[in-house]
Amino acid sequence: MQTQQSYKENDKGTLYLVPTPIGNLDDMTFRAIQTLKDVDLIACEDTRVTQKLLNHFEIDTQKTSYHEHNVNEKTRELIRDLLEGKNIAQVSDAGMPSISDPGVELVKAAIEHQIPVVPLPGPNAAVTALIASGISPQPFTFYGFLSRKKSELTEELDTLKDKEETLVFYESPYRLAKMLKSLADVFGEDRQVVLAREVTKRYEEFVRGTATEVSVWADETELKGEFVVIVSGNDNIVEETLWENWTILEHIEYKMNFEKMSSKQAIKEVAKDRGLPKREVYAEYHQ
Ligand code: SAM
């Protein structure tokens, strides 16, 4: 067990996690600007991208790069600096560090070394898109990027198709049409989907419809910009598996009494639901 009192005097430095705009520079918070000015060093995913932000807000703090290809050596170096008392801010190119972006290794290492990790609130594409989607915002699962390989993508979607909570994905415009086709195949044509495109930017757009409708839209549209894909949870699941703890007879009676089926129809449906031969269900009913 470990406790962290973020603002207690301490001879180590602090690791600040600073979100940056996902398109609109006005979304930079006062605290984020001040933190980037105050720290000794900014660890950036791409120093050129962050430099533009720093220029805009007249911040001249020293920078260093921290990205997926130098994580191990850079984590060690940054931890050394933090242990020596330097305050460090970590930023990614856009949005929240660590959310489908570099950062988590540094956070874990800082925690191991009892270095305070202070998160700042701020821009994030997933949650920003979610609140305007019109799809139930909780519970939700943030999934990030699905696999690029078709077979793995289908497998991943298959493990997600019965989830009852809202699902939030990131996807590149180059793979979006394919992803939506697989989604309609695996989740069913009628699943509600919202595409949130270029959120906070000039061409912000929301496309809301069934999996098939948005898939057709994606096929017919020149896809440009960045997308969040929000998918409603599976609300048929309760009905589909309700019978799991029932006897065959209870299952048939449910179909007859609540779904107003004839006994013949109910026997057929129950056999289908349970993957049993019809004669077995028939025998159980007429016992
Ligand atoms: N760390 C970022 C965050 O907190 O949202 C996410 C970085 S991830 C590498 C980039 C992906 O986020 C894009 O491919 C897209 O799916 C999504 N994204 C980022 N900015 C977006 C925006 N303005 N509108 C829609 N989606 C965006």
PDB file of C-alpha atoms and ligand atoms in Angstrom:
ATOM      1  CA  MET A   1       0.000   0.000   0.000  1.00  0.00           C
ATOM      2  CA  GLN A   2       1.147   3.526  -0.615  1.00  0.00           C
ATOM      3  CA  THR A   3      -0.364   6.972  -0.026  1.00  0.00           C
ATOM      4  CA  GLN A   4       0.471  10.150  -1.908  1.00  0.00           C
ATOM      5  CA  GLN A   5      -0.160  13.603  -0.498  1.00  0.00           C
ATOM      6  CA  SER A   6       0.335  15.566  -3.666  1.00  0.00           C
ATOM      7  CA  TYR A   7       1.135  18.959  -2.144  1.00  0.00           C
ATOM      8  CA  LYS A   8       3.097  17.958   0.973  1.00  0.00           C
ATOM      9  CA  GLU A   9       6.682  19.282   1.256  1.00  0.00           C
ATOM     10  CA  ASN A  10       9.058  16.733  -0.176  1.00  0.00           C
ATOM     11  CA  ASP A  11      12.647  16.768  -1.398  1.00  0.00           C
ATOM     12  CA  LYS A  12      11.768  15.018  -4.652  1.00  0.00           C
ATOM     13  CA  GLY A  13      10.327  16.725  -7.685  1.00  0.00           C
ATOM     14  CA  THR A  14       6.752  16.285  -8.891  1.00  0.00           C
ATOM     15  CA  LEU A  15       5.593  14.715 -12.114  1.00  0.00           C
ATOM     16  CA  TYR A  16       2.749  16.805 -13.567  1.00  0.00           C
ATOM     17  CA  LEU A  17       0.541  15.213 -16.244  1.00  0.00           C
ATOM     18  CA  VAL A  18      -0.634  18.084 -18.420  1.00  0.00           C
ATOM     19  CA  PRO A  19      -3.407  17.679 -21.032  1.00  0.00           C
ATOM     20  CA  THR A  20      -3.138  19.846 -24.132  1.00  0.00           C
ATOM     21  CA  PRO A  21      -5.808  20.910 -26.675  1.00  0.00           C
ATOM     22  CA  ILE A  22      -7.216  18.338 -29.136  1.00  0.00           C
ATOM     23  CA  GLY A  23      -7.702  21.045 -31.754  1.00  0.00           C
ATOM     24  CA  ASN A  24      -8.790  24.303 -30.190  1.00  0.00           C
ATOM     25  CA  LEU A  25      -5.977  26.189 -28.461  1.00  0.00           C
ATOM     26  CA  ASP A  26      -8.484  28.030 -26.277  1.00  0.00           C
ATOM     27  CA  ASP A  27      -9.059  24.769 -24.445  1.00  0.00           C
ATOM     28  CA  MET A  28      -5.677  25.101 -22.737  1.00  0.00           C
ATOM     29  CA  THR A  29      -6.416  25.806 -19.066  1.00  0.00           C
ATOM     30  CA  PHE A  30      -4.771  28.605 -17.046  1.00  0.00           C
ATOM     31  CA  ARG A  31      -3.341  25.994 -14.730  1.00  0.00           C
ATOM     32  CA  ALA A  32      -1.886  23.980 -17.606  1.00  0.00           C
ATOM     33  CA  ILE A  33      -0.129  27.090 -18.971  1.00  0.00           C
ATOM     34  CA  GLN A  34       1.186  28.070 -15.535  1.00  0.00           C
ATOM     35  CA  THR A  35       2.412  24.529 -14.833  1.00  0.00           C
ATOM     36  CA  LEU A  36       4.287  24.368 -18.136  1.00  0.00           C
ATOM     37  CA  LYS A  37       5.887  27.729 -17.280  1.00  0.00           C
ATOM     38  CA  ASP A  38       6.825  26.713 -13.733  1.00  0.00           C
ATOM     39  CA  VAL A  39       8.341  23.253 -14.213  1.00  0.00           C
ATOM     40  CA  ASP A  40      12.040  22.643 -14.884  1.00  0.00           C
ATOM     41  CA  LEU A  41      11.476  20.365 -17.849  1.00  0.00           C
ATOM     42  CA  ILE A  42       8.684  19.349 -20.239  1.00  0.00           C
ATOM     43  CA  ALA A  43       8.731  15.753 -21.516  1.00  0.00           C
ATOM     44  CA  CYS A  44       7.023  15.897 -24.929  1.00  0.00           C
ATOM     45  CA  GLU A  45       5.840  13.163 -27.278  1.00  0.00           C
ATOM     46  CA  ASP A  46       7.086  15.250 -30.222  1.00  0.00           C
ATOM     47  CA  THR A  47       9.056  18.372 -29.298  1.00  0.00           C
ATOM     48  CA  ARG A  48       8.134  20.076 -32.616  1.00  0.00           C
ATOM     49  CA  VAL A  49       4.414  19.680 -31.982  1.00  0.00           C
ATOM     50  CA  THR A  50       4.681  20.931 -28.412  1.00  0.00           C
ATOM     51  CA  GLN A  51       6.919  23.832 -29.466  1.00  0.00           C
ATOM     52  CA  LYS A  52       3.998  25.324 -31.432  1.00  0.00           C
ATOM     53  CA  LEU A  53       1.866  25.247 -28.308  1.00  0.00           C
ATOM     54  CA  LEU A  54       4.672  26.738 -26.214  1.00  0.00           C
ATOM     55  CA  ASN A  55       5.194  29.518 -28.759  1.00  0.00           C
ATOM     56  CA  HIS A  56       1.503  30.374 -28.703  1.00  0.00           C
ATOM     57  CA  PHE A  57       1.488  30.738 -24.912  1.00  0.00           C
ATOM     58  CA  GLU A  58       4.985  32.269 -24.702  1.00  0.00           C
ATOM     59  CA  ILE A  59       6.409  29.439 -22.624  1.00  0.00           C
ATOM     60  CA  ASP A  60      10.171  28.951 -22.813  1.00  0.00           C
ATOM     61  CA  THR A  61      10.692  25.968 -20.528  1.00  0.00           C
ATOM     62  CA  GLN A  62      13.304  23.413 -21.565  1.00  0.00           C
ATOM     63  CA  LYS A  63      11.956  20.377 -23.441  1.00  0.00           C
ATOM     64  CA  THR A  64      12.973  16.784 -23.922  1.00  0.00           C
ATOM     65  CA  SER A  65      11.411  14.053 -26.020  1.00  0.00           C
ATOM     66  CA  TYR A  66       9.546  11.154 -24.451  1.00  0.00           C
ATOM     67  CA  HIS A  67       7.887   8.842 -26.935  1.00  0.00           C
ATOM     68  CA  GLU A  68       7.136   5.162 -27.532  1.00  0.00           C
ATOM     69  CA  HIS A  69      10.581   4.487 -29.045  1.00  0.00           C
ATOM     70  CA  ASN A  70      12.678   5.798 -26.141  1.00  0.00           C
ATOM     71  CA  VAL A  71      10.398   4.964 -23.220  1.00  0.00           C
ATOM     72  CA  ASN A  72      12.791   2.743 -21.270  1.00  0.00           C
ATOM     73  CA  GLU A  73      15.940   4.856 -21.329  1.00  0.00           C
ATOM     74  CA  LYS A  74      13.985   8.126 -21.049  1.00  0.00           C
ATOM     75  CA  THR A  75      11.925   6.903 -18.110  1.00  0.00           C
ATOM     76  CA  ARG A  76      15.149   6.136 -16.212  1.00  0.00           C
ATOM     77  CA  GLU A  77      16.570   9.564 -17.074  1.00  0.00           C
ATOM     78  CA  LEU A  78      13.415  11.448 -16.062  1.00  0.00           C
ATOM     79  CA  ILE A  79      13.123   9.504 -12.799  1.00  0.00           C
ATOM     80  CA  ARG A  80      16.729  10.464 -11.999  1.00  0.00           C
ATOM     81  CA  ASP A  81      15.862  14.125 -12.561  1.00  0.00           C
ATOM     82  CA  LEU A  82      12.721  13.855 -10.443  1.00  0.00           C
ATOM     83  CA  LEU A  83      14.660  12.196  -7.599  1.00  0.00           C
ATOM     84  CA  GLU A  84      17.122  15.099  -7.739  1.00  0.00           C
ATOM     85  CA  GLY A  85      14.234  17.483  -7.116  1.00  0.00           C
ATOM     86  CA  LYS A  86      13.341  18.641 -10.632  1.00  0.00           C
ATOM     87  CA  ASN A  87       9.689  19.221 -11.419  1.00  0.00           C
ATOM     88  CA  ILE A  88       8.688  17.696 -14.737  1.00  0.00           C
ATOM     89  CA  ALA A  89       5.544  18.079 -16.852  1.00  0.00           C
ATOM     90  CA  GLN A  90       4.652  15.341 -19.294  1.00  0.00           C
ATOM     91  CA  VAL A  91       2.548  16.170 -22.335  1.00  0.00           C
ATOM     92  CA  SER A  92       1.518  14.228 -25.429  1.00  0.00           C
ATOM     93  CA  ASP A  93       0.871  15.738 -28.864  1.00  0.00           C
ATOM     94  CA  ALA A  94      -2.786  16.328 -27.995  1.00  0.00           C
ATOM     95  CA  GLY A  95      -5.199  15.522 -25.208  1.00  0.00           C
ATOM     96  CA  MET A  96      -4.412  13.599 -22.076  1.00  0.00           C
ATOM     97  CA  PRO A  97      -1.045  11.951 -21.648  1.00  0.00           C
ATOM     98  CA  SER A  98      -1.313   8.147 -21.284  1.00  0.00           C
ATOM     99  CA  ILE A  99      -4.716   7.965 -23.011  1.00  0.00           C
ATOM    100  CA  SER A 100      -3.760   6.065 -26.202  1.00  0.00           C
ATOM    101  CA  ASP A 101      -0.520   8.023 -25.855  1.00  0.00           C
ATOM    102  CA  PRO A 102       2.838   7.666 -24.072  1.00  0.00           C
ATOM    103  CA  GLY A 103       2.992   8.201 -20.323  1.00  0.00           C
ATOM    104  CA  VAL A 104       1.924   5.205 -18.300  1.00  0.00           C
ATOM    105  CA  GLU A 105       5.448   3.778 -17.886  1.00  0.00           C
ATOM    106  CA  LEU A 106       6.682   7.057 -16.466  1.00  0.00           C
ATOM    107  CA  VAL A 107       3.718   7.262 -14.092  1.00  0.00           C
ATOM    108  CA  LYS A 108       4.325   3.706 -12.868  1.00  0.00           C
ATOM    109  CA  ALA A 109       8.040   4.340 -12.354  1.00  0.00           C
ATOM    110  CA  ALA A 110       7.342   7.594 -10.485  1.00  0.00           C
ATOM    111  CA  ILE A 111       4.904   5.811  -8.176  1.00  0.00           C
ATOM    112  CA  GLU A 112       7.482   3.074  -7.525  1.00  0.00           C
ATOM    113  CA  HIS A 113       9.950   5.769  -6.487  1.00  0.00           C
ATOM    114  CA  GLN A 114       7.371   7.547  -4.282  1.00  0.00           C
ATOM    115  CA  ILE A 115       7.470  10.602  -6.525  1.00  0.00           C
ATOM    116  CA  PRO A 116       4.200  12.583  -6.445  1.00  0.00           C
ATOM    117  CA  VAL A 117       2.206  12.277  -9.682  1.00  0.00           C
ATOM    118  CA  VAL A 118      -0.153  15.224 -10.144  1.00  0.00           C
ATOM    119  CA  PRO A 119      -2.754  15.007 -12.928  1.00  0.00           C
ATOM    120  CA  LEU A 120      -4.301  18.149 -14.393  1.00  0.00           C
ATOM    121  CA  PRO A 121      -7.817  17.964 -15.856  1.00  0.00           C
ATOM    122  CA  GLY A 122      -8.241  19.025 -19.463  1.00  0.00           C
ATOM    123  CA  PRO A 123      -8.972  18.058 -23.053  1.00  0.00           C
ATOM    124  CA  ASN A 124      -9.616  14.449 -24.001  1.00  0.00           C
ATOM    125  CA  ALA A 125     -11.253  13.338 -27.250  1.00  0.00           C
ATOM    126  CA  ALA A 126     -13.119  10.308 -25.856  1.00  0.00           C
ATOM    127  CA  VAL A 127     -14.985  11.948 -23.000  1.00  0.00           C
ATOM    128  CA  THR A 128     -15.618  15.172 -24.919  1.00  0.00           C
ATOM    129  CA  ALA A 129     -17.209  13.193 -27.771  1.00  0.00           C
ATOM    130  CA  LEU A 130     -19.112  10.952 -25.379  1.00  0.00           C
ATOM    131  CA  ILE A 131     -20.990  13.758 -23.635  1.00  0.00           C
ATOM    132  CA  ALA A 132     -22.417  15.043 -26.931  1.00  0.00           C
ATOM    133  CA  SER A 133     -23.075  11.623 -28.447  1.00  0.00           C
ATOM    134  CA  GLY A 134     -26.548  11.177 -27.009  1.00  0.00           C
ATOM    135  CA  ILE A 135     -25.552   7.633 -26.066  1.00  0.00           C
ATOM    136  CA  SER A 136     -25.686   6.767 -22.381  1.00  0.00           C
ATOM    137  CA  PRO A 137     -22.426   8.126 -20.905  1.00  0.00           C
ATOM    138  CA  GLN A 138     -22.254   5.686 -18.026  1.00  0.00           C
ATOM    139  CA  PRO A 139     -21.200   3.059 -17.604  1.00  0.00           C
ATOM    140  CA  PHE A 140     -18.743   3.225 -20.475  1.00  0.00           C
ATOM    141  CA  THR A 141     -15.616   1.394 -21.524  1.00  0.00           C
ATOM    142  CA  PHE A 142     -12.851   3.347 -23.169  1.00  0.00           C
ATOM    143  CA  TYR A 143     -11.221   0.928 -25.587  1.00  0.00           C
ATOM    144  CA  GLY A 144      -8.929   3.179 -27.616  1.00  0.00           C
ATOM    145  CA  PHE A 145      -7.668   1.741 -30.910  1.00  0.00           C
ATOM    146  CA  LEU A 146      -8.782  -1.697 -32.102  1.00  0.00           C
ATOM    147  CA  SER A 147      -6.306  -3.975 -33.846  1.00  0.00           C
ATOM    148  CA  ARG A 148      -5.288  -3.104 -37.403  1.00  0.00           C
ATOM    149  CA  LYS A 149      -5.361  -6.754 -38.493  1.00  0.00           C
ATOM    150  CA  LYS A 150      -8.745  -7.864 -39.800  1.00  0.00           C
ATOM    151  CA  SER A 151      -8.770 -11.258 -38.013  1.00  0.00           C
ATOM    152  CA  GLU A 152      -7.729  -9.747 -34.674  1.00  0.00           C
ATOM    153  CA  LEU A 153     -10.190  -6.881 -35.136  1.00  0.00           C
ATOM    154  CA  THR A 154     -13.059  -9.343 -35.592  1.00  0.00           C
ATOM    155  CA  GLU A 155     -11.922 -11.317 -32.544  1.00  0.00           C
ATOM    156  CA  GLU A 156     -11.725  -8.172 -30.426  1.00  0.00           C
ATOM    157  CA  LEU A 157     -15.174  -7.046 -31.543  1.00  0.00           C
ATOM    158  CA  ASP A 158     -16.514 -10.496 -30.796  1.00  0.00           C
ATOM    159  CA  THR A 159     -15.368 -10.237 -27.174  1.00  0.00           C
ATOM    160  CA  LEU A 160     -17.049  -6.822 -26.928  1.00  0.00           C
ATOM    161  CA  LYS A 161     -20.363  -7.455 -28.658  1.00  0.00           C
ATOM    162  CA  ASP A 162     -22.266  -8.541 -25.535  1.00  0.00           C
ATOM    163  CA  LYS A 163     -21.025  -5.716 -23.328  1.00  0.00           C
ATOM    164  CA  GLU A 164     -23.945  -3.755 -21.946  1.00  0.00           C
ATOM    165  CA  GLU A 165     -22.008  -0.555 -21.388  1.00  0.00           C
ATOM    166  CA  THR A 166     -21.256   2.132 -23.969  1.00  0.00           C
ATOM    167  CA  LEU A 167     -17.996   1.537 -25.861  1.00  0.00           C
ATOM    168  CA  VAL A 168     -15.643   4.291 -26.972  1.00  0.00           C
ATOM    169  CA  PHE A 169     -13.050   3.722 -29.691  1.00  0.00           C
ATOM    170  CA  TYR A 170     -10.428   5.807 -31.450  1.00  0.00           C
ATOM    171  CA  GLU A 171      -9.930   5.171 -35.158  1.00  0.00           C
ATOM    172  CA  SER A 172      -7.888   6.657 -37.944  1.00  0.00           C
ATOM    173  CA  PRO A 173      -9.751   7.997 -41.000  1.00  0.00           C
ATOM    174  CA  TYR A 174      -7.889   5.443 -43.161  1.00  0.00           C
ATOM    175  CA  ARG A 175      -9.308   2.447 -41.295  1.00  0.00           C
ATOM    176  CA  LEU A 176     -12.674   3.833 -40.228  1.00  0.00           C
ATOM    177  CA  ALA A 177     -14.803   2.458 -43.100  1.00  0.00           C
ATOM    178  CA  LYS A 178     -13.403  -1.055 -42.601  1.00  0.00           C
ATOM    179  CA  MET A 179     -13.861  -0.884 -38.855  1.00  0.00           C
ATOM    180  CA  LEU A 180     -17.503   0.184 -39.215  1.00  0.00           C
ATOM    181  CA  LYS A 181     -18.216  -2.680 -41.629  1.00  0.00           C
ATOM    182  CA  SER A 182     -16.784  -5.192 -39.163  1.00  0.00           C
ATOM    183  CA  LEU A 183     -18.732  -3.503 -36.369  1.00  0.00           C
ATOM    184  CA  ALA A 184     -22.037  -3.879 -38.259  1.00  0.00           C
ATOM    185  CA  ASP A 185     -21.185  -7.521 -39.049  1.00  0.00           C
ATOM    186  CA  VAL A 186     -20.275  -8.484 -35.495  1.00  0.00           C
ATOM    187  CA  PHE A 187     -22.544  -6.209 -33.402  1.00  0.00           C
ATOM    188  CA  GLY A 188     -25.540  -6.306 -35.747  1.00  0.00           C
ATOM    189  CA  GLU A 189     -26.881  -3.770 -38.209  1.00  0.00           C
ATOM    190  CA  ASP A 190     -29.090  -1.939 -35.728  1.00  0.00           C
ATOM    191  CA  ARG A 191     -26.574  -1.090 -33.025  1.00  0.00           C
ATOM    192  CA  GLN A 192     -26.533   2.684 -32.384  1.00  0.00           C
ATOM    193  CA  VAL A 193     -23.250   4.340 -33.352  1.00  0.00           C
ATOM    194  CA  VAL A 194     -22.048   7.933 -33.181  1.00  0.00           C
ATOM    195  CA  LEU A 195     -19.028   9.209 -35.068  1.00  0.00           C
ATOM    196  CA  ALA A 196     -17.545  12.351 -33.525  1.00  0.00           C
ATOM    197  CA  ARG A 197     -15.273  13.983 -36.050  1.00  0.00           C
ATOM    198  CA  GLU A 198     -12.780  16.833 -35.539  1.00  0.00           C
ATOM    199  CA  VAL A 199     -14.113  17.585 -32.054  1.00  0.00           C
ATOM    200  CA  THR A 200     -13.406  21.181 -30.926  1.00  0.00           C
ATOM    201  CA  LYS A 201     -12.212  22.090 -34.449  1.00  0.00           C
ATOM    202  CA  ARG A 202     -13.803  24.123 -37.212  1.00  0.00           C
ATOM    203  CA  TYR A 203     -15.244  21.103 -39.049  1.00  0.00           C
ATOM    204  CA  GLU A 204     -16.588  19.385 -35.959  1.00  0.00           C
ATOM    205  CA  GLU A 205     -19.318  16.968 -36.981  1.00  0.00           C
ATOM    206  CA  PHE A 206     -21.435  14.247 -35.340  1.00  0.00           C
ATOM    207  CA  VAL A 207     -22.894  11.399 -37.403  1.00  0.00           C
ATOM    208  CA  ARG A 208     -25.528   9.459 -35.466  1.00  0.00           C
ATOM    209  CA  GLY A 209     -27.293   6.340 -36.705  1.00  0.00           C
ATOM    210  CA  THR A 210     -27.337   2.557 -36.815  1.00  0.00           C
ATOM    211  CA  ALA A 211     -24.138   0.600 -37.493  1.00  0.00           C
ATOM    212  CA  THR A 212     -25.264   0.070 -41.079  1.00  0.00           C
ATOM    213  CA  GLU A 213     -26.237   3.716 -41.629  1.00  0.00           C
ATOM    214  CA  VAL A 214     -22.920   5.103 -40.409  1.00  0.00           C
ATOM    215  CA  SER A 215     -21.027   2.417 -42.310  1.00  0.00           C
ATOM    216  CA  VAL A 216     -22.763   3.428 -45.541  1.00  0.00           C
ATOM    217  CA  TRP A 217     -22.066   7.090 -44.706  1.00  0.00           C
ATOM    218  CA  ALA A 218     -18.365   6.291 -44.226  1.00  0.00           C
ATOM    219  CA  ASP A 219     -18.265   4.445 -47.559  1.00  0.00           C
ATOM    220  CA  GLU A 220     -19.766   7.379 -49.392  1.00  0.00           C
ATOM    221  CA  THR A 221     -17.800  10.148 -47.694  1.00  0.00           C
ATOM    222  CA  GLU A 222     -14.260  11.360 -48.143  1.00  0.00           C
ATOM    223  CA  LEU A 223     -13.028  10.671 -44.622  1.00  0.00           C
ATOM    224  CA  LYS A 224     -10.785  13.374 -43.293  1.00  0.00           C
ATOM    225  CA  GLY A 225      -9.747  14.375 -39.809  1.00  0.00           C
ATOM    226  CA  GLU A 226      -9.864  12.601 -36.486  1.00  0.00           C
ATOM    227  CA  PHE A 227     -12.681  10.360 -35.277  1.00  0.00           C
ATOM    228  CA  VAL A 228     -14.041   8.988 -32.042  1.00  0.00           C
ATOM    229  CA  VAL A 229     -16.480   6.103 -32.473  1.00  0.00           C
ATOM    230  CA  ILE A 230     -19.104   5.685 -29.758  1.00  0.00           C
ATOM    231  CA  VAL A 231     -21.189   2.526 -29.721  1.00  0.00           C
ATOM    232  CA  SER A 232     -24.209   1.862 -27.523  1.00  0.00           C
ATOM    233  CA  GLY A 233     -24.098  -1.194 -25.277  1.00  0.00           C
ATOM    234  CA  ASN A 234     -25.922  -4.413 -26.083  1.00  0.00           C
ATOM    235  CA  ASP A 235     -29.398  -3.954 -24.633  1.00  0.00           C
ATOM    236  CA  ASN A 236     -30.689  -7.315 -25.897  1.00  0.00           C
ATOM    237  CA  ILE A 237     -28.383  -9.233 -23.662  1.00  0.00           C
ATOM    238  CA  VAL A 238     -30.727  -9.384 -20.659  1.00  0.00           C
ATOM    239  CA  GLU A 239     -33.474 -10.893 -22.744  1.00  0.00           C
ATOM    240  CA  GLU A 240     -31.104 -13.216 -24.575  1.00  0.00           C
ATOM    241  CA  THR A 241     -29.656 -14.814 -21.476  1.00  0.00           C
ATOM    242  CA  LEU A 242     -32.506 -14.356 -19.019  1.00  0.00           C
ATOM    243  CA  TRP A 243     -33.404 -18.015 -19.349  1.00  0.00           C
ATOM    244  CA  GLU A 244     -29.977 -19.355 -18.452  1.00  0.00           C
ATOM    245  CA  ASN A 245     -31.034 -20.316 -14.930  1.00  0.00           C
ATOM    246  CA  TRP A 246     -34.475 -21.634 -15.906  1.00  0.00           C
ATOM    247  CA  THR A 247     -35.599 -25.181 -16.564  1.00  0.00           C
ATOM    248  CA  ILE A 248     -36.666 -26.000 -20.119  1.00  0.00           C
ATOM    249  CA  LEU A 249     -40.285 -26.012 -18.958  1.00  0.00           C
ATOM    250  CA  GLU A 250     -39.996 -22.559 -17.351  1.00  0.00           C
ATOM    251  CA  HIS A 251     -38.405 -21.296 -20.563  1.00  0.00           C
ATOM    252  CA  ILE A 252     -41.294 -22.627 -22.681  1.00  0.00           C
ATOM    253  CA  GLU A 253     -43.878 -21.180 -20.283  1.00  0.00           C
ATOM    254  CA  TYR A 254     -42.174 -17.785 -20.450  1.00  0.00           C
ATOM    255  CA  LYS A 255     -42.432 -17.796 -24.246  1.00  0.00           C
ATOM    256  CA  MET A 256     -46.084 -18.804 -24.085  1.00  0.00           C
ATOM    257  CA  ASN A 257     -47.170 -16.456 -21.302  1.00  0.00           C
ATOM    258  CA  PHE A 258     -45.062 -13.371 -21.932  1.00  0.00           C
ATOM    259  CA  GLU A 259     -44.272 -13.558 -25.620  1.00  0.00           C
ATOM    260  CA  LYS A 260     -47.709 -14.966 -26.453  1.00  0.00           C
ATOM    261  CA  MET A 261     -46.426 -17.891 -28.505  1.00  0.00           C
ATOM    262  CA  SER A 262     -48.254 -21.136 -29.168  1.00  0.00           C
ATOM    263  CA  SER A 263     -46.733 -24.202 -27.477  1.00  0.00           C
ATOM    264  CA  LYS A 264     -45.416 -25.387 -30.834  1.00  0.00           C
ATOM    265  CA  GLN A 265     -43.776 -22.050 -31.569  1.00  0.00           C
ATOM    266  CA  ALA A 266     -42.374 -21.805 -28.028  1.00  0.00           C
ATOM    267  CA  ILE A 267     -40.824 -25.300 -28.257  1.00  0.00           C
ATOM    268  CA  LYS A 268     -39.174 -24.370 -31.539  1.00  0.00           C
ATOM    269  CA  GLU A 269     -37.788 -21.079 -30.152  1.00  0.00           C
ATOM    270  CA  VAL A 270     -36.546 -22.636 -26.920  1.00  0.00           C
ATOM    271  CA  ALA A 271     -34.777 -25.380 -28.874  1.00  0.00           C
ATOM    272  CA  LYS A 272     -33.128 -22.669 -30.989  1.00  0.00           C
ATOM    273  CA  ASP A 273     -32.115 -20.500 -27.981  1.00  0.00           C
ATOM    274  CA  ARG A 274     -30.581 -23.478 -26.193  1.00  0.00           C
ATOM    275  CA  GLY A 275     -29.091 -25.203 -29.200  1.00  0.00           C
ATOM    276  CA  LEU A 276     -31.058 -28.384 -28.403  1.00  0.00           C
ATOM    277  CA  PRO A 277     -32.901 -30.762 -30.738  1.00  0.00           C
ATOM    278  CA  LYS A 278     -36.614 -29.882 -30.934  1.00  0.00           C
ATOM    279  CA  ARG A 279     -37.703 -33.373 -29.934  1.00  0.00           C
ATOM    280  CA  GLU A 280     -35.800 -33.066 -26.643  1.00  0.00           C
ATOM    281  CA  VAL A 281     -37.622 -29.840 -25.746  1.00  0.00           C
ATOM    282  CA  TYR A 282     -40.925 -31.362 -26.941  1.00  0.00           C
ATOM    283  CA  ALA A 283     -40.410 -34.397 -24.714  1.00  0.00           C
ATOM    284  CA  GLU A 284     -39.665 -32.185 -21.716  1.00  0.00           C
ATOM    285  CA  TYR A 285     -42.862 -30.183 -22.285  1.00  0.00           C
ATOM    286  CA  HIS A 286     -45.097 -33.223 -22.683  1.00  0.00           C
ATOM    287  CA  GLN A 287     -43.592 -35.190 -19.805  1.00  0.00           C
TER     288      GLN A 287
HETATM  289  N1  SAM B   1      -4.424  11.479 -25.815  1.00  0.00           N
HETATM  290  C1  SAM B   1      -5.502  11.801 -26.703  1.00  0.00           C
HETATM  291  C2  SAM B   1      -6.773  12.046 -25.896  1.00  0.00           C
HETATM  292  O1  SAM B   1      -6.694  12.254 -24.684  1.00  0.00           O
HETATM  293  O2  SAM B   1      -7.856  12.066 -26.464  1.00  0.00           O
HETATM  294  C3  SAM B   1      -5.694  10.745 -27.763  1.00  0.00           C
HETATM  295  C4  SAM B   1      -4.491  10.525 -28.624  1.00  0.00           C
HETATM  296  S1  SAM B   1      -4.688   9.265 -29.813  1.00  0.00           S
HETATM  297  C5  SAM B   1      -3.048   9.046 -30.360  1.00  0.00           C
HETATM  298  C6  SAM B   1      -5.361  10.129 -31.197  1.00  0.00           C
HETATM  299  C7  SAM B   1      -6.784   9.681 -31.504  1.00  0.00           C
HETATM  300  O3  SAM B   1      -7.684  10.384 -30.680  1.00  0.00           O
HETATM  301  C8  SAM B   1      -7.224  10.031 -32.923  1.00  0.00           C
HETATM  302  O4  SAM B   1      -6.861   9.029 -33.849  1.00  0.00           O
HETATM  303  C9  SAM B   1      -8.723  10.117 -32.776  1.00  0.00           C
HETATM  304  O5  SAM B   1      -9.312   8.847 -32.777  1.00  0.00           O
HETATM  305  C10 SAM B   1      -8.850  10.737 -31.375  1.00  0.00           C
HETATM  306  N2  SAM B   1      -8.885  12.216 -31.463  1.00  0.00           N
HETATM  307  C11 SAM B   1      -7.934  13.078 -31.086  1.00  0.00           C
HETATM  308  N3  SAM B   1      -8.340  14.347 -31.286  1.00  0.00           N
HETATM  309  C12 SAM B   1      -9.583  14.271 -31.800  1.00  0.00           C
HETATM  310  C13 SAM B   1     -10.536  15.235 -32.214  1.00  0.00           C
HETATM  311  N4  SAM B   1     -10.279  16.544 -32.150  1.00  0.00           N
HETATM  312  N5  SAM B   1     -11.723  14.797 -32.694  1.00  0.00           N
HETATM  313  C14 SAM B   1     -11.998  13.476 -32.763  1.00  0.00           C
HETATM  314  N6  SAM B   1     -11.135  12.524 -32.375  1.00  0.00           N
HETATM  315  C15 SAM B   1      -9.937  12.915 -31.906  1.00  0.00           C
END
